[in-house]
Amino acid sequence: SYVVLLGPPGAGKGTQAELISEKLGLAHISSGDIFRENLKNQTELGQKAQVFMNRGELVPDDLTIEMIKDRLQRDDCKAGALLDGFPRTPAQAEALGKMLSTWNGKVECVPYISVPPEELIGRLSGRWTCKAQGHVYHEKFNPPKVAGKCDVDGSELYQREDDQAATVERRIRVYLEQTTPLIDYYRKQGVLAEVDGTLPIDQVTTLLLKAIKKG
Ligand code: AP5
Ligand code: ZN
């Protein structure tokens, strides 16, 4: 099945996707991670995306949709996927629906991880990300066992360029303007399940798994 994790920047989409994708047997598809991977490898897509990402703006729909289409056509997504960071605009949501319908799939559940804007700043400014695979930590809320090193693969942790205060504010504004319409869009389709994202990480995981099994 296809599950879309919705929520503002810093809501915990990446954290939770990492914890539940294996349990659900779904490939974790993070649009942000794919863009960052392309950036690291200096691909054409990465170079195009970089300008927008560093400003805290969305990468244009055509580029983003094309990229996700490529990814979802791979074998590991044939039975479903856990989407994190996509769709983020009504045009992306429409494109996803069309894409999935060509192989008789559809979006079955959309957990919406809600966290009020004022909490997001502290989450993002204290976030540390793993260089090798993008695992995320928080200096207060989810510190790594060894300072500066990823628990999973030992790689170095860094702070994302777009986690600077000014860029974070921009990203939250962009989310409110361009992505929040998707809450109603999926509510109308009867697939939205709101989850309180202010709870501790393990409690959010439990609620998400419950919501997805029902959905
Ligand atoms: P992307 O990488 O998708 O960033 P985002 O949506 O802003 O999401 P984040 O990764 O910042 O947050 P998250 O919800 O995953 O939170 P996390 O688990 O890390 O996108 C980056 C950029 O790429 C965009 O700005 C855009 O330019 C481009 N892009 C990507 N997708 C696009 C698209 N579809 N269209 C166009 N452009 C696109 O958690 C945050 C922190 O909080 C961590 O430190 C974590 O440890 C901590 N934390 C998590 N849960 C809890 C909890 N319950 N309690 C306390 N702390 C917690
Ligand atoms: Zn790691």
Coordinates of C-alpha atoms and ligand atoms in Angstrom, one line a residue:
S1 CA 0.0 0.0 0.0
Y2 CA 1.0 3.6 -0.5
V3 CA 1.2 5.8 2.6
V4 CA 2.0 9.5 2.6
L5 CA 3.5 11.2 5.7
L6 CA 2.2 14.7 5.9
G7 CA 3.5 17.4 8.3
P8 CA 5.5 20.6 8.6
P9 CA 9.3 20.7 8.4
G10 CA 10.6 19.2 11.7
A11 CA 7.4 17.3 12.5
G12 CA 9.3 14.1 12.6
K13 CA 8.5 12.6 9.2
G14 CA 12.0 11.3 8.6
T15 CA 12.5 10.1 12.1
Q16 CA 9.2 8.1 12.0
A17 CA 9.7 6.8 8.5
E18 CA 13.0 5.3 9.5
L19 CA 11.3 3.6 12.5
I20 CA 8.2 2.2 10.8
S21 CA 9.1 1.5 7.1
E22 CA 10.7 -1.8 7.9
K23 CA 7.8 -2.9 10.2
L24 CA 5.4 -2.1 7.4
G25 CA 7.5 -3.7 4.7
L26 CA 7.4 -0.5 2.7
A27 CA 10.3 1.3 0.9
H28 CA 11.0 4.7 2.5
I29 CA 11.0 7.3 -0.2
S30 CA 12.1 10.7 1.1
S31 CA 12.1 13.5 -1.6
G32 CA 14.5 15.6 0.5
D33 CA 17.0 12.7 0.9
I34 CA 16.9 12.1 -2.8
F35 CA 17.6 15.8 -3.5
R36 CA 20.4 15.9 -1.0
E37 CA 21.9 12.7 -2.5
N38 CA 21.8 14.3 -5.9
L39 CA 23.4 17.4 -4.5
K40 CA 26.2 15.5 -2.9
N41 CA 26.9 13.7 -6.2
Q42 CA 26.6 17.0 -8.1
T43 CA 24.1 15.6 -10.6
E44 CA 22.2 17.9 -13.0
L45 CA 19.1 17.5 -10.9
G46 CA 21.1 18.2 -7.7
Q47 CA 22.5 21.5 -9.2
K48 CA 19.0 22.6 -10.3
A49 CA 17.5 21.8 -6.9
Q50 CA 20.2 23.4 -4.8
V51 CA 19.2 27.0 -5.3
F52 CA 15.6 26.4 -4.1
M53 CA 16.6 24.2 -1.2
N54 CA 19.1 26.7 0.2
R55 CA 16.5 29.4 0.0
G56 CA 14.0 27.2 1.8
E57 CA 11.7 27.2 -1.2
L58 CA 10.1 24.2 -3.0
V59 CA 11.9 22.7 -6.0
P60 CA 9.6 23.3 -9.1
D61 CA 6.8 20.7 -9.5
D62 CA 8.0 19.4 -12.9
L63 CA 11.4 18.4 -11.6
T64 CA 10.1 16.9 -8.4
I65 CA 7.3 14.9 -10.0
E66 CA 9.7 13.5 -12.6
M67 CA 12.2 12.5 -9.9
I68 CA 9.5 10.7 -7.8
K69 CA 8.1 9.0 -10.9
D70 CA 11.5 7.5 -11.6
R71 CA 11.9 6.3 -8.1
L72 CA 8.4 4.8 -7.7
Q73 CA 8.9 2.8 -10.9
R74 CA 11.6 0.7 -9.3
D75 CA 10.9 -2.8 -8.2
D76 CA 11.0 -2.1 -4.5
C77 CA 8.0 0.2 -4.8
K78 CA 5.7 -2.1 -6.8
A79 CA 3.9 -3.3 -3.7
G80 CA 3.8 0.1 -2.0
A81 CA 5.9 2.8 -0.5
L82 CA 6.1 5.1 2.5
L83 CA 6.4 8.6 1.1
D84 CA 8.1 11.3 3.2
G85 CA 8.1 14.9 1.9
F86 CA 6.1 14.2 -1.3
P87 CA 3.5 15.4 -2.3
R88 CA 3.9 18.9 -1.0
T89 CA 1.6 20.9 -3.5
P90 CA -1.8 20.1 -4.9
A91 CA -0.2 19.6 -8.4
Q92 CA 2.1 17.0 -6.9
A93 CA -0.8 15.2 -5.2
E94 CA -2.7 15.1 -8.4
A95 CA 0.3 13.7 -10.3
L96 CA 0.9 11.1 -7.6
G97 CA -2.7 9.9 -7.8
K98 CA -2.5 9.6 -11.6
M99 CA 0.9 7.8 -11.4
L100 CA -0.4 5.2 -8.9
S101 CA -3.6 4.6 -10.8
T102 CA -1.6 3.5 -13.9
W103 CA -0.5 0.4 -11.9
N104 CA -3.8 0.1 -10.0
G105 CA -2.5 1.6 -6.8
K106 CA -3.7 4.5 -4.7
V107 CA -2.9 6.5 -1.6
E108 CA -4.5 4.5 1.1
C109 CA -3.5 6.4 4.2
V110 CA -2.2 9.9 5.0
P111 CA -1.0 10.3 8.6
Y112 CA -0.7 14.0 9.3
I113 CA 1.9 14.6 12.0
S114 CA 0.8 17.9 13.6
V115 CA 3.2 20.1 15.5
P116 CA 2.6 23.8 16.1
P117 CA 5.0 26.2 14.3
E118 CA 6.6 27.5 17.5
E119 CA 8.0 24.0 18.4
L120 CA 9.5 23.5 15.0
I121 CA 12.3 26.0 15.3
G122 CA 13.9 24.3 18.3
R123 CA 13.6 20.9 16.6
L124 CA 15.3 22.0 13.5
S125 CA 18.0 24.1 15.1
G126 CA 19.0 21.2 17.3
R127 CA 18.9 18.6 14.6
W128 CA 22.1 16.7 13.5
T129 CA 22.0 14.6 10.4
C130 CA 24.2 11.7 9.4
K131 CA 26.4 12.2 6.3
A132 CA 26.3 8.7 5.0
Q133 CA 22.6 7.9 5.1
G134 CA 20.6 10.9 6.5
H135 CA 19.7 9.4 9.9
V136 CA 18.6 12.2 12.2
Y137 CA 19.3 13.0 15.8
H138 CA 18.5 15.9 18.1
E139 CA 21.0 17.3 20.6
K140 CA 18.3 17.3 23.4
F141 CA 15.4 15.1 22.3
N142 CA 17.2 12.2 20.6
P143 CA 21.0 12.5 21.1
P144 CA 23.4 9.9 19.5
K145 CA 25.1 7.5 21.8
V146 CA 28.5 8.9 20.9
A147 CA 28.6 12.7 20.3
G148 CA 28.9 13.6 16.7
K149 CA 28.6 10.1 15.4
C150 CA 25.7 8.1 13.9
D151 CA 24.5 5.2 16.0
V152 CA 23.7 3.1 12.9
D153 CA 26.7 3.5 10.7
G154 CA 29.3 5.6 12.8
S155 CA 29.4 8.3 10.1
E156 CA 29.9 12.0 11.0
L157 CA 26.9 14.1 11.9
Y158 CA 26.4 17.6 10.4
Q159 CA 23.9 20.4 10.6
R160 CA 21.8 20.9 7.4
E161 CA 22.4 24.2 5.5
D162 CA 18.7 24.8 5.4
D163 CA 18.3 24.4 9.2
Q164 CA 19.6 28.0 9.9
A165 CA 17.0 30.1 11.6
A166 CA 16.2 32.4 8.7
T167 CA 15.8 29.5 6.3
V168 CA 13.7 27.5 8.8
E169 CA 11.2 30.4 9.0
R170 CA 11.0 30.5 5.2
R171 CA 10.4 26.7 5.1
I172 CA 7.6 27.0 7.6
R173 CA 6.0 29.8 5.7
V174 CA 6.2 27.9 2.4
Y175 CA 4.7 24.9 4.1
L176 CA 1.7 26.9 5.4
E177 CA 1.1 28.5 2.0
Q178 CA 1.7 25.6 -0.3
T179 CA 1.4 22.3 1.5
T180 CA -1.4 22.8 4.1
P181 CA -4.1 22.6 1.3
L182 CA -3.2 18.9 1.1
I183 CA -4.7 18.3 4.6
D184 CA -8.2 19.1 3.3
Y185 CA -7.5 17.4 0.0
Y186 CA -6.8 14.1 1.7
R187 CA -9.4 14.6 4.4
K188 CA -12.0 14.8 1.6
Q189 CA -10.7 11.5 0.2
G190 CA -11.3 10.0 3.6
V191 CA -7.7 8.9 4.1
L192 CA -6.3 11.5 6.5
A193 CA -5.4 10.4 10.1
E194 CA -4.1 13.2 12.4
V195 CA -1.5 12.2 14.9
D196 CA -0.2 14.4 17.7
G197 CA 3.5 15.0 16.8
T198 CA 4.3 16.8 20.0
L199 CA 4.4 13.5 22.0
P200 CA 7.7 11.7 22.6
I201 CA 9.1 9.8 19.5
D202 CA 8.1 6.3 20.7
Q203 CA 4.5 7.4 21.4
V204 CA 4.2 9.0 17.9
T205 CA 5.4 5.7 16.4
T206 CA 2.7 3.7 18.2
L207 CA 0.0 6.1 17.1
L208 CA 1.2 6.1 13.5
L209 CA 1.3 2.3 13.3
K210 CA -2.3 2.2 14.7
A211 CA -3.5 4.8 12.2
I212 CA -1.9 3.0 9.2
K213 CA -3.3 -0.4 10.1
K214 CA -6.8 1.0 10.4
G215 CA -6.4 2.9 7.1
Ligands
AP5_1 P1 12.9 17.8 3.4 O1 14.1 17.1 3.5 O2 11.7 17.0 3.0 O3 12.6 18.7 4.7 P2 11.3 19.0 5.5 O4 10.0 18.6 5.0 O5 11.5 20.4 5.7 O6 11.4 18.0 6.6 P3 12.5 17.8 7.6 O7 13.5 16.8 7.1 O8 13.1 19.2 7.9 O9 11.7 17.4 8.9 P4 11.1 16.0 9.3 O10 9.6 16.1 9.4 O11 11.6 14.8 8.5 O12 11.6 15.9 10.8 P5 12.8 15.0 11.5 O13 12.3 13.6 11.6 O14 14.1 15.3 10.8 O15 13.0 18.9 2.3 C1 14.1 19.8 2.2 C2 14.0 20.7 0.9 O16 14.0 19.8 -0.2 C3 12.7 21.5 0.8 O17 12.8 22.7 1.5 C4 12.6 21.7 -0.7 O18 13.5 22.7 -1.2 C5 13.1 20.3 -1.2 N1 11.9 19.4 -1.4 C6 11.8 18.2 -0.7 N2 10.7 17.6 -1.1 C7 10.1 18.4 -2.0 C8 8.9 18.4 -2.8 N3 8.0 17.3 -2.7 N4 8.6 19.4 -3.6 C9 9.4 20.5 -3.7 N5 10.6 20.6 -3.1 C10 10.9 19.6 -2.2 O19 12.8 15.7 12.9 C11 13.2 17.0 13.1 C12 14.0 17.1 14.5 O20 13.1 16.8 15.6 C13 15.1 16.0 14.6 O21 16.2 16.5 15.2 C14 14.5 14.9 15.4 O22 15.4 14.2 16.2 C15 13.5 15.7 16.3 N6 12.3 15.0 16.6 C16 11.6 14.2 15.8 N7 10.4 13.7 16.4 C17 10.4 14.3 17.7 C18 9.5 14.2 18.8 N8 8.4 13.5 18.7 N9 9.9 14.9 19.9 C19 11.0 15.7 20.0 N10 11.9 15.8 18.9 C20 11.6 15.1 17.8
ZN2 ZN 23.7 7.1 9.7

